[in-house]
Amino acid sequence: MVCRFTRGAQFKLALVGSSFLLSPCIALADPIQSARPSPALQLASAAPTATADPAPQDSTGTTGTEEADAAEIVITGFRSSLRAALDLKRNTVNLTESVLAEDMAKMPDLNLSESIQRVPGVAISREGGEGRNITLRGFAPDFTRTTLNGMEVPASTDGLDSGGFTVNSSRGFDFNVFVSELFNRIDVQKTQRASVEEGGIAGSIDLYSGRPFDRPGLHLVASGQGSYNSVTRKVDPRVAFLFSDTFADDKLGVLFSAAYSKRTVYQEGRSSVLWTSPFINGDSWADTNPKVTGTPQACGAANPLDCLWAPRLPRADFFGNDQKRLGLSGALQFRPDDRLTVTASALFSRLDNDRNNYNSMEWLLTHGPAGNFVGQTPLSFTVSPNGKEAIAASFDDVTSWYENRRQTSRSTFQQYVGNIDYKITDQLSFAGLIGKAQDSANRDELRFYAQSVPHPYSYDYSASRDVPQVSFGSYDPNDADNYVDALTAANRLNSILKDNFTAKGDLTFREGNLIIKAGAVFNRRLVRYGEAAGTNPTLTGISAYMKPFPIPHFGSGVIDGGLPTFAVIDFDAIDKAGLIPDQYVDNVGADWQVIERTRGGYIELNDSIELGTMTLRLNAGARYVGTTVTSTATLANSPVRVKHDYNNFLPSANAVLEFTPDFLVRAAYGRSMTRPALSALNIAGPVFSYDTRSVSNLGNPFLKPYLSNDYDLNFEWYFAKGGLLSAGLFYKDIISSLTTSIVTQQVPQQYWAAIYADPRYNPAYQADPAKVPYTFTTAVNTPDGNSVKGIELTANVPFSIISDRLSAVGIASNYTYVHARDATGLSPNSYNLTVYYDTGSHGIRASLNHRDSYLISIPGGNGNAAARKSGSTQIDMSAYWNLTKRLTLNLQGINVNNQRERYYDTGDGTQFLTREYTGTGRTILAGIRYQF
């Protein structure tokens, strides 16, 4: 799509409620920014703002004087989406970053989080090689609120437990649920406004799907791509379709879009499954008389040999994913006159993921005598130069515990929203929204540990701290006859249902530059968790139900020389033989439900004041919200229900001083809040110890939210079309936080019946909850919170400032530094760099994204001081060529540098002990796109 703007054209701005309908092909944000700007598809080809350079340049780099003869400006592609995003940023009163579609049904990246990560202050975590969650300004995903078409929405998927993921029951949003073609705009709001709903201390992510009035007329888009991955060596399809049209003099519009993709992902590599030492585990290698090369460092053990850290369960890893995504969106709009617009929209998305995981673990976890499949006989150790690790070792009598997992998961999202925008008078307008969003995520898992006969095993990390050389001597792990039995380690179902309902209305009054807004909103958020378990028998004679390793060229796309193969469980043969019954029993004691109901209102004032040659834009307001939490579960076969209410007052202010039309200074203050994690509110599965009158594993629904005072200061210089140099400082002072503490208090009355019904309860313990206090280990509020501060720098430089001949070339870059007292999940340094060449008819760009290593947890497992994840640098590329006005060829490369992922532990705090080293390879996509 090409938007053509005649020189000196007058663009009409029609305000309808708090939405903007712009024509002919432009969408500029209100100088104060409305509560819900129209997510116009044409933003990807938006014209310069009214404050842009008076001698604008077109897509070929000609100046305003040069293009006067042509009498039009042509703006297309990636450069135009960058320019339009800067126009939005420039005109908003609170600090907002935007990512816009380059054209209809064409976001810059195939995954939404991959697009968002290019915004300053954003880092992402990946699952199976693609973005899943985001970290904004150093905060965990739970601290960022996500909306879709104006209402807060949930999204959950499952993941690998090796990466800390299971089924997502938290507030964090899983962006990998969606196909990106359904969306045309993403806003990241970093500072608070009274008209923006509460819930995100880090900020808010606002997603928008298309609507027919965004771009009047008939539009058809169809695209198809083939995706090839260097590890799987398979080709997968990706297709999308969009239809949009307006009728009856643009009074009625309809839009429908659909997208489908298949993705085969193999995550392959090596793992130690943590390192540990015999001394930490309370056992010993003493009296085994191995050959020792080097000198172990003493740690307090009777034998320094027991101080050596060694891999617990060294293994080769295969995590196979067969994913299918389907996305559907639709919208109907009716505008009988210029005062009224009615919109109904719906969005559906489904992610199916079938996983087959094979892990060849060798049992070094316990360091005792061999026997009963646990233990080993040490033959030799090579001590690292620091004296702390056994970087090489040989054993006899080692048992394989080969893990085989089959997981099937489905995540289904659906949303239905109705909007009404009504201009009551020339000064007064109303915007209303009612919507419902539901997300369900289900996973079933069957897991076996195939146990082998004892055999030799050795490893050697001397050449690489990530990938050891291994040997099995004369033992063959591919021989199914070498396996004795298989333990059923897991046979379970897990499910999460999240259901949100929103109803809200906003009134806007305008008189000159003064804008007064007021509104009210009601939200109900429901989260329900359930699980069920099947039988877990031990299967003997398992060799008849094993098969050769099913994946060719195992590990060769990640590790030089590949990885050794091994026999695996044949799940189809086990199903056919009926060895595992398919009956499941609901684990009632683990089921829980949390419902939040919030009622909020706000008032907000906006104004613009001329100060000589300068303009000051102001925004100030306050929001008041009441929250009711209802948490339910079943304890000792007795239903328990706990209810809690709290209220919050949230003032905010934003100011933008335009020293010149191109140089802006922003300042902002806001009180923000994030409600406690849902896992902290649920009351399922507590452990009551009556002899000690203590309680553990009990959530606390009486928790109040995190509260923060936020301060921002930004300097922005828009020095050319698409050009920006900016520097920003931010500081967030968490004045109310959460911590785990030991408190002595009365047991709330809601639990008494469950305690009395517990068969373990005995009056002889003198632990009557109505009479004596208990000691709780639980989450509590604390005024001693975290503090986060940082710097954000942006440099978007079109090379047209150097020469008109370089007008198609430029860079878009940013850098973020963040420091926090609690550094969990935080990368101190992150940066993005995109170099592009874009003429409007053809173009190519390369994007580099980097984040530093970050902390996962303190302490780590098995005696480690901390668990961490290494930083990553990923390079992606994209190119296109317009064969005709309607037909485009495109080529994309994802992770072209074949970045690997590494988790590691720190031992005594000074060590670097690789826990997992895996990769998913490079992905190349080639396709064609037709637009009418």
PDB file of C-alpha atoms in Angstrom, residues 359-455:
ATOM      1  CA  ASN A 359      17.401 -36.536  27.763  1.00  0.00           C
ATOM      2  CA  SER A 360      20.242 -39.016  28.333  1.00  0.00           C
ATOM      3  CA  MET A 361      20.967 -38.515  32.032  1.00  0.00           C
ATOM      4  CA  GLU A 362      23.789 -40.386  33.761  1.00  0.00           C
ATOM      5  CA  TRP A 363      23.276 -40.781  37.521  1.00  0.00           C
ATOM      6  CA  LEU A 364      25.967 -38.826  39.391  1.00  0.00           C
ATOM      7  CA  LEU A 365      23.447 -37.112  41.680  1.00  0.00           C
ATOM      8  CA  THR A 366      24.205 -39.140  44.798  1.00  0.00           C
ATOM      9  CA  HIS A 367      27.776 -40.085  45.506  1.00  0.00           C
ATOM     10  CA  GLY A 368      27.367 -43.276  47.439  1.00  0.00           C
ATOM     11  CA  PRO A 369      28.061 -46.923  46.595  1.00  0.00           C
ATOM     12  CA  ALA A 370      26.700 -48.297  43.344  1.00  0.00           C
ATOM     13  CA  GLY A 371      23.452 -50.242  43.535  1.00  0.00           C
ATOM     14  CA  ASN A 372      19.715 -49.851  43.205  1.00  0.00           C
ATOM     15  CA  PHE A 373      20.324 -47.589  40.186  1.00  0.00           C
ATOM     16  CA  VAL A 374      21.934 -44.851  42.323  1.00  0.00           C
ATOM     17  CA  GLY A 375      25.625 -44.368  42.986  1.00  0.00           C
ATOM     18  CA  GLN A 376      28.817 -45.126  41.068  1.00  0.00           C
ATOM     19  CA  THR A 377      32.423 -46.184  41.470  1.00  0.00           C
ATOM     20  CA  PRO A 378      34.859 -43.281  40.859  1.00  0.00           C
ATOM     21  CA  LEU A 379      37.987 -44.234  38.909  1.00  0.00           C
ATOM     22  CA  SER A 380      39.699 -40.890  38.315  1.00  0.00           C
ATOM     23  CA  PHE A 381      39.260 -37.139  38.765  1.00  0.00           C
ATOM     24  CA  THR A 382      40.942 -34.170  37.119  1.00  0.00           C
ATOM     25  CA  VAL A 383      40.723 -31.086  39.324  1.00  0.00           C
ATOM     26  CA  SER A 384      40.290 -27.640  37.778  1.00  0.00           C
ATOM     27  CA  PRO A 385      43.044 -25.045  38.322  1.00  0.00           C
ATOM     28  CA  ASN A 386      40.912 -23.302  40.963  1.00  0.00           C
ATOM     29  CA  GLY A 387      40.714 -26.550  42.938  1.00  0.00           C
ATOM     30  CA  LYS A 388      36.912 -26.443  43.081  1.00  0.00           C
ATOM     31  CA  GLU A 389      35.590 -28.554  40.185  1.00  0.00           C
ATOM     32  CA  ALA A 390      36.088 -32.022  38.848  1.00  0.00           C
ATOM     33  CA  ILE A 391      36.402 -30.863  35.232  1.00  0.00           C
ATOM     34  CA  ALA A 392      37.005 -34.443  34.125  1.00  0.00           C
ATOM     35  CA  ALA A 393      36.130 -37.767  35.735  1.00  0.00           C
ATOM     36  CA  SER A 394      35.767 -41.468  34.977  1.00  0.00           C
ATOM     37  CA  PHE A 395      33.395 -43.860  36.698  1.00  0.00           C
ATOM     38  CA  ASP A 396      32.275 -47.438  36.644  1.00  0.00           C
ATOM     39  CA  ASP A 397      28.871 -48.808  37.682  1.00  0.00           C
ATOM     40  CA  VAL A 398      26.996 -45.702  36.507  1.00  0.00           C
ATOM     41  CA  THR A 399      23.280 -46.074  35.771  1.00  0.00           C
ATOM     42  CA  SER A 400      21.484 -44.226  32.987  1.00  0.00           C
ATOM     43  CA  TRP A 401      18.177 -42.595  33.908  1.00  0.00           C
ATOM     44  CA  TYR A 402      17.083 -41.608  30.420  1.00  0.00           C
ATOM     45  CA  GLU A 403      14.205 -39.157  30.574  1.00  0.00           C
ATOM     46  CA  ASN A 404      11.476 -39.451  27.929  1.00  0.00           C
ATOM     47  CA  ARG A 405       8.617 -36.973  27.886  1.00  0.00           C
ATOM     48  CA  ARG A 406       5.550 -36.571  25.717  1.00  0.00           C
ATOM     49  CA  GLN A 407       3.657 -33.347  26.259  1.00  0.00           C
ATOM     50  CA  THR A 408       0.621 -32.056  24.433  1.00  0.00           C
ATOM     51  CA  SER A 409      -0.528 -28.519  25.073  1.00  0.00           C
ATOM     52  CA  ARG A 410      -3.140 -26.158  23.692  1.00  0.00           C
ATOM     53  CA  SER A 411      -3.556 -22.452  24.418  1.00  0.00           C
ATOM     54  CA  THR A 412      -6.763 -20.837  23.216  1.00  0.00           C
ATOM     55  CA  PHE A 413      -7.493 -17.118  23.366  1.00  0.00           C
ATOM     56  CA  GLN A 414     -10.684 -15.314  22.423  1.00  0.00           C
ATOM     57  CA  GLN A 415     -11.802 -11.730  22.855  1.00  0.00           C
ATOM     58  CA  TYR A 416     -15.018  -9.860  22.052  1.00  0.00           C
ATOM     59  CA  VAL A 417     -15.183  -6.072  22.363  1.00  0.00           C
ATOM     60  CA  GLY A 418     -17.851  -3.502  21.653  1.00  0.00           C
ATOM     61  CA  ASN A 419     -17.095   0.216  21.417  1.00  0.00           C
ATOM     62  CA  ILE A 420     -19.276   3.276  21.077  1.00  0.00           C
ATOM     63  CA  ASP A 421     -17.820   6.697  20.330  1.00  0.00           C
ATOM     64  CA  TYR A 422     -20.317   9.534  20.442  1.00  0.00           C
ATOM     65  CA  LYS A 423     -19.766  13.255  20.009  1.00  0.00           C
ATOM     66  CA  ILE A 424     -22.524  14.682  22.189  1.00  0.00           C
ATOM     67  CA  THR A 425     -21.742  18.313  21.398  1.00  0.00           C
ATOM     68  CA  ASP A 426     -18.857  20.121  19.753  1.00  0.00           C
ATOM     69  CA  GLN A 427     -17.147  20.199  23.151  1.00  0.00           C
ATOM     70  CA  LEU A 428     -18.341  17.002  24.840  1.00  0.00           C
ATOM     71  CA  SER A 429     -17.784  13.420  23.698  1.00  0.00           C
ATOM     72  CA  PHE A 430     -18.297   9.964  25.155  1.00  0.00           C
ATOM     73  CA  ALA A 431     -16.395   6.706  24.607  1.00  0.00           C
ATOM     74  CA  GLY A 432     -17.686   3.414  25.969  1.00  0.00           C
ATOM     75  CA  LEU A 433     -16.272  -0.115  25.920  1.00  0.00           C
ATOM     76  CA  ILE A 434     -17.545  -3.488  27.020  1.00  0.00           C
ATOM     77  CA  GLY A 435     -15.420  -6.555  26.468  1.00  0.00           C
ATOM     78  CA  LYS A 436     -14.683 -10.106  27.448  1.00  0.00           C
ATOM     79  CA  ALA A 437     -11.437 -12.025  26.978  1.00  0.00           C
ATOM     80  CA  GLN A 438     -10.798 -15.637  27.878  1.00  0.00           C
ATOM     81  CA  ASP A 439      -7.628 -17.666  27.715  1.00  0.00           C
ATOM     82  CA  SER A 440      -7.239 -21.346  28.497  1.00  0.00           C
ATOM     83  CA  ALA A 441      -4.008 -23.315  28.575  1.00  0.00           C
ATOM     84  CA  ASN A 442      -3.957 -27.080  29.008  1.00  0.00           C
ATOM     85  CA  ARG A 443      -1.113 -29.543  29.087  1.00  0.00           C
ATOM     86  CA  ASP A 444      -0.934 -33.300  29.515  1.00  0.00           C
ATOM     87  CA  GLU A 445       2.393 -34.954  30.226  1.00  0.00           C
ATOM     88  CA  LEU A 446       3.595 -38.529  30.296  1.00  0.00           C
ATOM     89  CA  ARG A 447       7.189 -38.962  31.481  1.00  0.00           C
ATOM     90  CA  PHE A 448       9.356 -42.061  31.899  1.00  0.00           C
ATOM     91  CA  TYR A 449      12.831 -42.686  33.276  1.00  0.00           C
ATOM     92  CA  ALA A 450      14.324 -45.672  31.466  1.00  0.00           C
ATOM     93  CA  GLN A 451      16.930 -47.235  33.773  1.00  0.00           C
ATOM     94  CA  SER A 452      19.938 -49.080  32.408  1.00  0.00           C
ATOM     95  CA  VAL A 453      22.346 -51.740  33.561  1.00  0.00           C
ATOM     96  CA  PRO A 454      25.481 -50.347  35.291  1.00  0.00           C
ATOM     97  CA  HIS A 455      28.184 -49.260  32.854  1.00  0.00           C
TER      98      HIS A 455
END
